[in-house]
Amino acid sequence: MSDLHPITARIQSLMEGRGWKKSDLAAQTGIPYQRLNPWFTRANAKPNAVDLVAVAGALGVPLRHIAHGEPLSAEEQREMIIRAYDQLPPDGRQQLADYAQFLSDRDSLKHEKEK
Protein backbone atom coordinates (compact mmCIF):
# COMPACT_ATOMS: atom_id res chain seq x y z
CA MET A 1 0.00 0.00 0.00
CA SER A 2 1.45 3.34 -1.04
CA ASP A 3 -0.53 5.45 1.44
CA LEU A 4 1.31 4.17 4.48
CA HIS A 5 2.18 6.77 7.06
CA PRO A 6 5.99 7.29 7.05
CA ILE A 7 6.22 5.76 10.53
CA THR A 8 4.32 2.68 9.42
CA ALA A 9 6.45 2.46 6.26
CA ARG A 10 9.61 2.39 8.40
CA ILE A 11 8.08 -0.29 10.63
CA GLN A 12 7.13 -2.34 7.59
CA SER A 13 10.64 -2.06 6.16
CA LEU A 14 12.20 -3.24 9.42
CA MET A 15 9.70 -6.10 9.62
CA GLU A 16 10.50 -7.18 6.07
CA GLY A 17 14.20 -7.15 6.91
CA ARG A 18 13.50 -9.65 9.68
CA GLY A 19 11.03 -11.71 7.70
CA TRP A 20 8.26 -10.74 10.13
CA LYS A 21 4.57 -10.71 9.41
CA LYS A 22 2.08 -8.53 11.25
CA SER A 23 1.28 -11.50 13.48
CA ASP A 24 4.98 -11.71 14.43
CA LEU A 25 5.00 -8.02 15.33
CA ALA A 26 1.90 -8.51 17.45
CA ALA A 27 3.48 -11.46 19.25
CA GLN A 28 6.78 -9.67 19.85
CA THR A 29 5.19 -6.44 21.11
CA GLY A 30 2.12 -7.73 22.92
CA ILE A 31 0.02 -5.35 20.83
CA PRO A 32 -3.22 -7.03 19.76
CA TYR A 33 -3.24 -7.83 16.04
CA GLN A 34 -6.60 -6.07 15.70
CA ARG A 35 -5.00 -2.84 16.90
CA LEU A 36 -1.90 -2.92 14.71
CA ASN A 37 -3.43 -4.28 11.51
CA PRO A 38 -5.07 -0.93 10.60
CA TRP A 39 -1.63 0.73 10.54
CA PHE A 40 -0.91 -1.32 7.42
CA THR A 41 -4.36 -1.30 5.83
CA ARG A 42 -5.73 2.22 6.37
CA ALA A 43 -4.26 5.26 4.69
CA ASN A 44 -2.10 7.30 7.07
CA ALA A 45 -2.86 5.14 10.12
CA LYS A 46 0.00 4.97 12.61
CA PRO A 47 0.72 3.60 16.09
CA ASN A 48 0.09 5.63 19.22
CA ALA A 49 3.06 6.66 21.38
CA VAL A 50 2.87 3.69 23.75
CA ASP A 51 2.66 1.21 20.88
CA LEU A 52 5.52 2.96 19.10
CA VAL A 53 7.79 2.41 22.10
CA ALA A 54 6.85 -1.29 22.14
CA VAL A 55 7.50 -1.62 18.40
CA ALA A 56 10.90 0.06 18.62
CA GLY A 57 11.86 -2.25 21.48
CA ALA A 58 10.72 -5.38 19.66
CA LEU A 59 12.54 -4.37 16.49
CA GLY A 60 15.64 -3.41 18.46
CA VAL A 61 15.96 0.09 17.04
CA PRO A 62 15.89 3.50 18.70
CA LEU A 63 12.50 5.17 18.90
CA ARG A 64 13.89 8.20 17.04
CA HIS A 65 14.68 5.97 14.04
CA ILE A 66 11.09 4.80 13.68
CA ALA A 67 9.40 8.03 14.74
CA HIS A 68 11.55 10.49 12.81
CA GLY A 69 13.53 8.41 10.32
CA GLU A 70 16.85 9.38 11.87
CA PRO A 71 19.63 7.10 10.64
CA LEU A 72 21.17 4.55 12.94
CA SER A 73 24.66 5.28 14.20
CA ALA A 74 27.46 2.87 13.30
CA GLU A 75 27.31 1.42 16.83
CA GLU A 76 23.53 0.95 16.61
CA GLN A 77 23.94 -0.81 13.26
CA ARG A 78 26.58 -3.07 14.79
CA GLU A 79 24.31 -3.94 17.71
CA MET A 80 21.43 -4.66 15.33
CA ILE A 81 23.62 -7.05 13.32
CA ILE A 82 24.75 -8.84 16.48
CA ARG A 83 21.14 -9.21 17.69
CA ALA A 84 20.16 -10.58 14.28
CA TYR A 85 23.08 -13.02 14.37
CA ASP A 86 22.05 -14.23 17.83
CA GLN A 87 18.53 -14.96 16.60
CA LEU A 88 19.63 -16.97 13.56
CA PRO A 89 19.81 -20.76 13.42
CA PRO A 90 23.34 -22.21 13.00
CA ASP A 91 23.18 -22.32 9.19
CA GLY A 92 21.99 -18.70 9.09
CA ARG A 93 24.83 -17.66 11.38
CA GLN A 94 27.30 -19.34 9.06
CA GLN A 95 25.81 -17.58 6.04
CA LEU A 96 26.04 -14.21 7.80
CA ALA A 97 29.64 -14.91 8.82
CA ASP A 98 30.51 -15.98 5.26
CA TYR A 99 28.95 -12.82 3.86
CA ALA A 100 30.81 -10.63 6.35
CA GLN A 101 34.06 -12.35 5.36
CA PHE A 102 33.25 -11.82 1.67
CA LEU A 103 32.71 -8.10 2.27
CA SER A 104 35.91 -7.84 4.26
CA ASP A 105 37.91 -9.65 1.58
CA ARG A 106 36.38 -7.49 -1.15
CA ASP A 107 37.30 -4.34 0.78
CA SER A 108 40.85 -5.58 1.31
CA LEU A 109 41.26 -6.27 -2.42
CA LYS A 110 39.90 -2.83 -3.26
CA HIS A 111 42.46 -1.18 -0.97
CA GLU A 112 45.30 -3.27 -2.42
CA LYS A 113 44.39 -2.18 -5.97
CA GLU A 114 44.40 1.46 -4.89
CA LYS A 115 48.02 1.21 -3.68
C-alpha atoms as a PDB file:
ATOM      1  CA  MET A   1       0.000   0.000   0.000  1.00  0.00           C
ATOM      2  CA  SER A   2       1.454   3.341  -1.040  1.00  0.00           C
ATOM      3  CA  ASP A   3      -0.534   5.446   1.438  1.00  0.00           C
ATOM      4  CA  LEU A   4       1.308   4.167   4.485  1.00  0.00           C
ATOM      5  CA  HIS A   5       2.183   6.774   7.062  1.00  0.00           C
ATOM      6  CA  PRO A   6       5.988   7.292   7.052  1.00  0.00           C
ATOM      7  CA  ILE A   7       6.223   5.761  10.534  1.00  0.00           C
ATOM      8  CA  THR A   8       4.320   2.680   9.417  1.00  0.00           C
ATOM      9  CA  ALA A   9       6.451   2.463   6.263  1.00  0.00           C
ATOM     10  CA  ARG A  10       9.609   2.387   8.404  1.00  0.00           C
ATOM     11  CA  ILE A  11       8.085  -0.291  10.633  1.00  0.00           C
ATOM     12  CA  GLN A  12       7.129  -2.343   7.593  1.00  0.00           C
ATOM     13  CA  SER A  13      10.640  -2.055   6.155  1.00  0.00           C
ATOM     14  CA  LEU A  14      12.195  -3.237   9.422  1.00  0.00           C
ATOM     15  CA  MET A  15       9.698  -6.097   9.624  1.00  0.00           C
ATOM     16  CA  GLU A  16      10.500  -7.182   6.069  1.00  0.00           C
ATOM     17  CA  GLY A  17      14.197  -7.147   6.910  1.00  0.00           C
ATOM     18  CA  ARG A  18      13.500  -9.652   9.675  1.00  0.00           C
ATOM     19  CA  GLY A  19      11.035 -11.708   7.695  1.00  0.00           C
ATOM     20  CA  TRP A  20       8.263 -10.740  10.131  1.00  0.00           C
ATOM     21  CA  LYS A  21       4.565 -10.708   9.412  1.00  0.00           C
ATOM     22  CA  LYS A  22       2.077  -8.532  11.253  1.00  0.00           C
ATOM     23  CA  SER A  23       1.279 -11.501  13.482  1.00  0.00           C
ATOM     24  CA  ASP A  24       4.981 -11.708  14.433  1.00  0.00           C
ATOM     25  CA  LEU A  25       5.002  -8.021  15.331  1.00  0.00           C
ATOM     26  CA  ALA A  26       1.895  -8.509  17.448  1.00  0.00           C
ATOM     27  CA  ALA A  27       3.475 -11.456  19.254  1.00  0.00           C
ATOM     28  CA  GLN A  28       6.783  -9.666  19.852  1.00  0.00           C
ATOM     29  CA  THR A  29       5.194  -6.438  21.115  1.00  0.00           C
ATOM     30  CA  GLY A  30       2.120  -7.733  22.917  1.00  0.00           C
ATOM     31  CA  ILE A  31       0.017  -5.352  20.832  1.00  0.00           C
ATOM     32  CA  PRO A  32      -3.224  -7.031  19.763  1.00  0.00           C
ATOM     33  CA  TYR A  33      -3.245  -7.832  16.044  1.00  0.00           C
ATOM     34  CA  GLN A  34      -6.602  -6.072  15.696  1.00  0.00           C
ATOM     35  CA  ARG A  35      -4.999  -2.835  16.896  1.00  0.00           C
ATOM     36  CA  LEU A  36      -1.902  -2.921  14.708  1.00  0.00           C
ATOM     37  CA  ASN A  37      -3.432  -4.282  11.507  1.00  0.00           C
ATOM     38  CA  PRO A  38      -5.066  -0.928  10.604  1.00  0.00           C
ATOM     39  CA  TRP A  39      -1.630   0.732  10.538  1.00  0.00           C
ATOM     40  CA  PHE A  40      -0.907  -1.320   7.420  1.00  0.00           C
ATOM     41  CA  THR A  41      -4.359  -1.298   5.828  1.00  0.00           C
ATOM     42  CA  ARG A  42      -5.730   2.222   6.371  1.00  0.00           C
ATOM     43  CA  ALA A  43      -4.255   5.258   4.690  1.00  0.00           C
ATOM     44  CA  ASN A  44      -2.102   7.295   7.074  1.00  0.00           C
ATOM     45  CA  ALA A  45      -2.864   5.135  10.120  1.00  0.00           C
ATOM     46  CA  LYS A  46       0.002   4.965  12.615  1.00  0.00           C
ATOM     47  CA  PRO A  47       0.723   3.601  16.095  1.00  0.00           C
ATOM     48  CA  ASN A  48       0.092   5.634  19.222  1.00  0.00           C
ATOM     49  CA  ALA A  49       3.064   6.663  21.375  1.00  0.00           C
ATOM     50  CA  VAL A  50       2.866   3.690  23.749  1.00  0.00           C
ATOM     51  CA  ASP A  51       2.664   1.211  20.876  1.00  0.00           C
ATOM     52  CA  LEU A  52       5.515   2.964  19.099  1.00  0.00           C
ATOM     53  CA  VAL A  53       7.787   2.412  22.095  1.00  0.00           C
ATOM     54  CA  ALA A  54       6.852  -1.294  22.141  1.00  0.00           C
ATOM     55  CA  VAL A  55       7.497  -1.618  18.398  1.00  0.00           C
ATOM     56  CA  ALA A  56      10.900   0.060  18.624  1.00  0.00           C
ATOM     57  CA  GLY A  57      11.861  -2.247  21.484  1.00  0.00           C
ATOM     58  CA  ALA A  58      10.723  -5.379  19.660  1.00  0.00           C
ATOM     59  CA  LEU A  59      12.537  -4.365  16.491  1.00  0.00           C
ATOM     60  CA  GLY A  60      15.638  -3.406  18.458  1.00  0.00           C
ATOM     61  CA  VAL A  61      15.962   0.089  17.043  1.00  0.00           C
ATOM     62  CA  PRO A  62      15.886   3.500  18.701  1.00  0.00           C
ATOM     63  CA  LEU A  63      12.504   5.169  18.898  1.00  0.00           C
ATOM     64  CA  ARG A  64      13.891   8.200  17.039  1.00  0.00           C
ATOM     65  CA  HIS A  65      14.683   5.969  14.043  1.00  0.00           C
ATOM     66  CA  ILE A  66      11.089   4.802  13.678  1.00  0.00           C
ATOM     67  CA  ALA A  67       9.399   8.027  14.740  1.00  0.00           C
ATOM     68  CA  HIS A  68      11.554  10.493  12.808  1.00  0.00           C
ATOM     69  CA  GLY A  69      13.528   8.411  10.321  1.00  0.00           C
ATOM     70  CA  GLU A  70      16.853   9.383  11.872  1.00  0.00           C
ATOM     71  CA  PRO A  71      19.628   7.096  10.635  1.00  0.00           C
ATOM     72  CA  LEU A  72      21.167   4.548  12.940  1.00  0.00           C
ATOM     73  CA  SER A  73      24.662   5.277  14.195  1.00  0.00           C
ATOM     74  CA  ALA A  74      27.458   2.869  13.303  1.00  0.00           C
ATOM     75  CA  GLU A  75      27.306   1.422  16.827  1.00  0.00           C
ATOM     76  CA  GLU A  76      23.529   0.951  16.608  1.00  0.00           C
ATOM     77  CA  GLN A  77      23.937  -0.809  13.257  1.00  0.00           C
ATOM     78  CA  ARG A  78      26.584  -3.075  14.788  1.00  0.00           C
ATOM     79  CA  GLU A  79      24.308  -3.940  17.714  1.00  0.00           C
ATOM     80  CA  MET A  80      21.433  -4.664  15.327  1.00  0.00           C
ATOM     81  CA  ILE A  81      23.621  -7.053  13.319  1.00  0.00           C
ATOM     82  CA  ILE A  82      24.750  -8.838  16.479  1.00  0.00           C
ATOM     83  CA  ARG A  83      21.144  -9.212  17.685  1.00  0.00           C
ATOM     84  CA  ALA A  84      20.157 -10.583  14.283  1.00  0.00           C
ATOM     85  CA  TYR A  85      23.076 -13.017  14.374  1.00  0.00           C
ATOM     86  CA  ASP A  86      22.054 -14.230  17.831  1.00  0.00           C
ATOM     87  CA  GLN A  87      18.529 -14.961  16.598  1.00  0.00           C
ATOM     88  CA  LEU A  88      19.625 -16.969  13.564  1.00  0.00           C
ATOM     89  CA  PRO A  89      19.813 -20.758  13.418  1.00  0.00           C
ATOM     90  CA  PRO A  90      23.341 -22.210  13.004  1.00  0.00           C
ATOM     91  CA  ASP A  91      23.183 -22.315   9.192  1.00  0.00           C
ATOM     92  CA  GLY A  92      21.994 -18.697   9.092  1.00  0.00           C
ATOM     93  CA  ARG A  93      24.826 -17.660  11.384  1.00  0.00           C
ATOM     94  CA  GLN A  94      27.298 -19.341   9.063  1.00  0.00           C
ATOM     95  CA  GLN A  95      25.808 -17.578   6.042  1.00  0.00           C
ATOM     96  CA  LEU A  96      26.043 -14.214   7.797  1.00  0.00           C
ATOM     97  CA  ALA A  97      29.644 -14.911   8.821  1.00  0.00           C
ATOM     98  CA  ASP A  98      30.513 -15.980   5.260  1.00  0.00           C
ATOM     99  CA  TYR A  99      28.952 -12.819   3.863  1.00  0.00           C
ATOM    100  CA  ALA A 100      30.814 -10.633   6.352  1.00  0.00           C
ATOM    101  CA  GLN A 101      34.060 -12.351   5.357  1.00  0.00           C
ATOM    102  CA  PHE A 102      33.252 -11.820   1.671  1.00  0.00           C
ATOM    103  CA  LEU A 103      32.707  -8.100   2.268  1.00  0.00           C
ATOM    104  CA  SER A 104      35.910  -7.838   4.262  1.00  0.00           C
ATOM    105  CA  ASP A 105      37.911  -9.648   1.582  1.00  0.00           C
ATOM    106  CA  ARG A 106      36.381  -7.486  -1.150  1.00  0.00           C
ATOM    107  CA  ASP A 107      37.296  -4.338   0.777  1.00  0.00           C
ATOM    108  CA  SER A 108      40.849  -5.579   1.309  1.00  0.00           C
ATOM    109  CA  LEU A 109      41.260  -6.268  -2.424  1.00  0.00           C
ATOM    110  CA  LYS A 110      39.899  -2.829  -3.258  1.00  0.00           C
ATOM    111  CA  HIS A 111      42.460  -1.180  -0.969  1.00  0.00           C
ATOM    112  CA  GLU A 112      45.301  -3.274  -2.424  1.00  0.00           C
ATOM    113  CA  LYS A 113      44.386  -2.183  -5.968  1.00  0.00           C
ATOM    114  CA  GLU A 114      44.402   1.463  -4.888  1.00  0.00           C
ATOM    115  CA  LYS A 115      48.020   1.211  -3.684  1.00  0.00           C
END
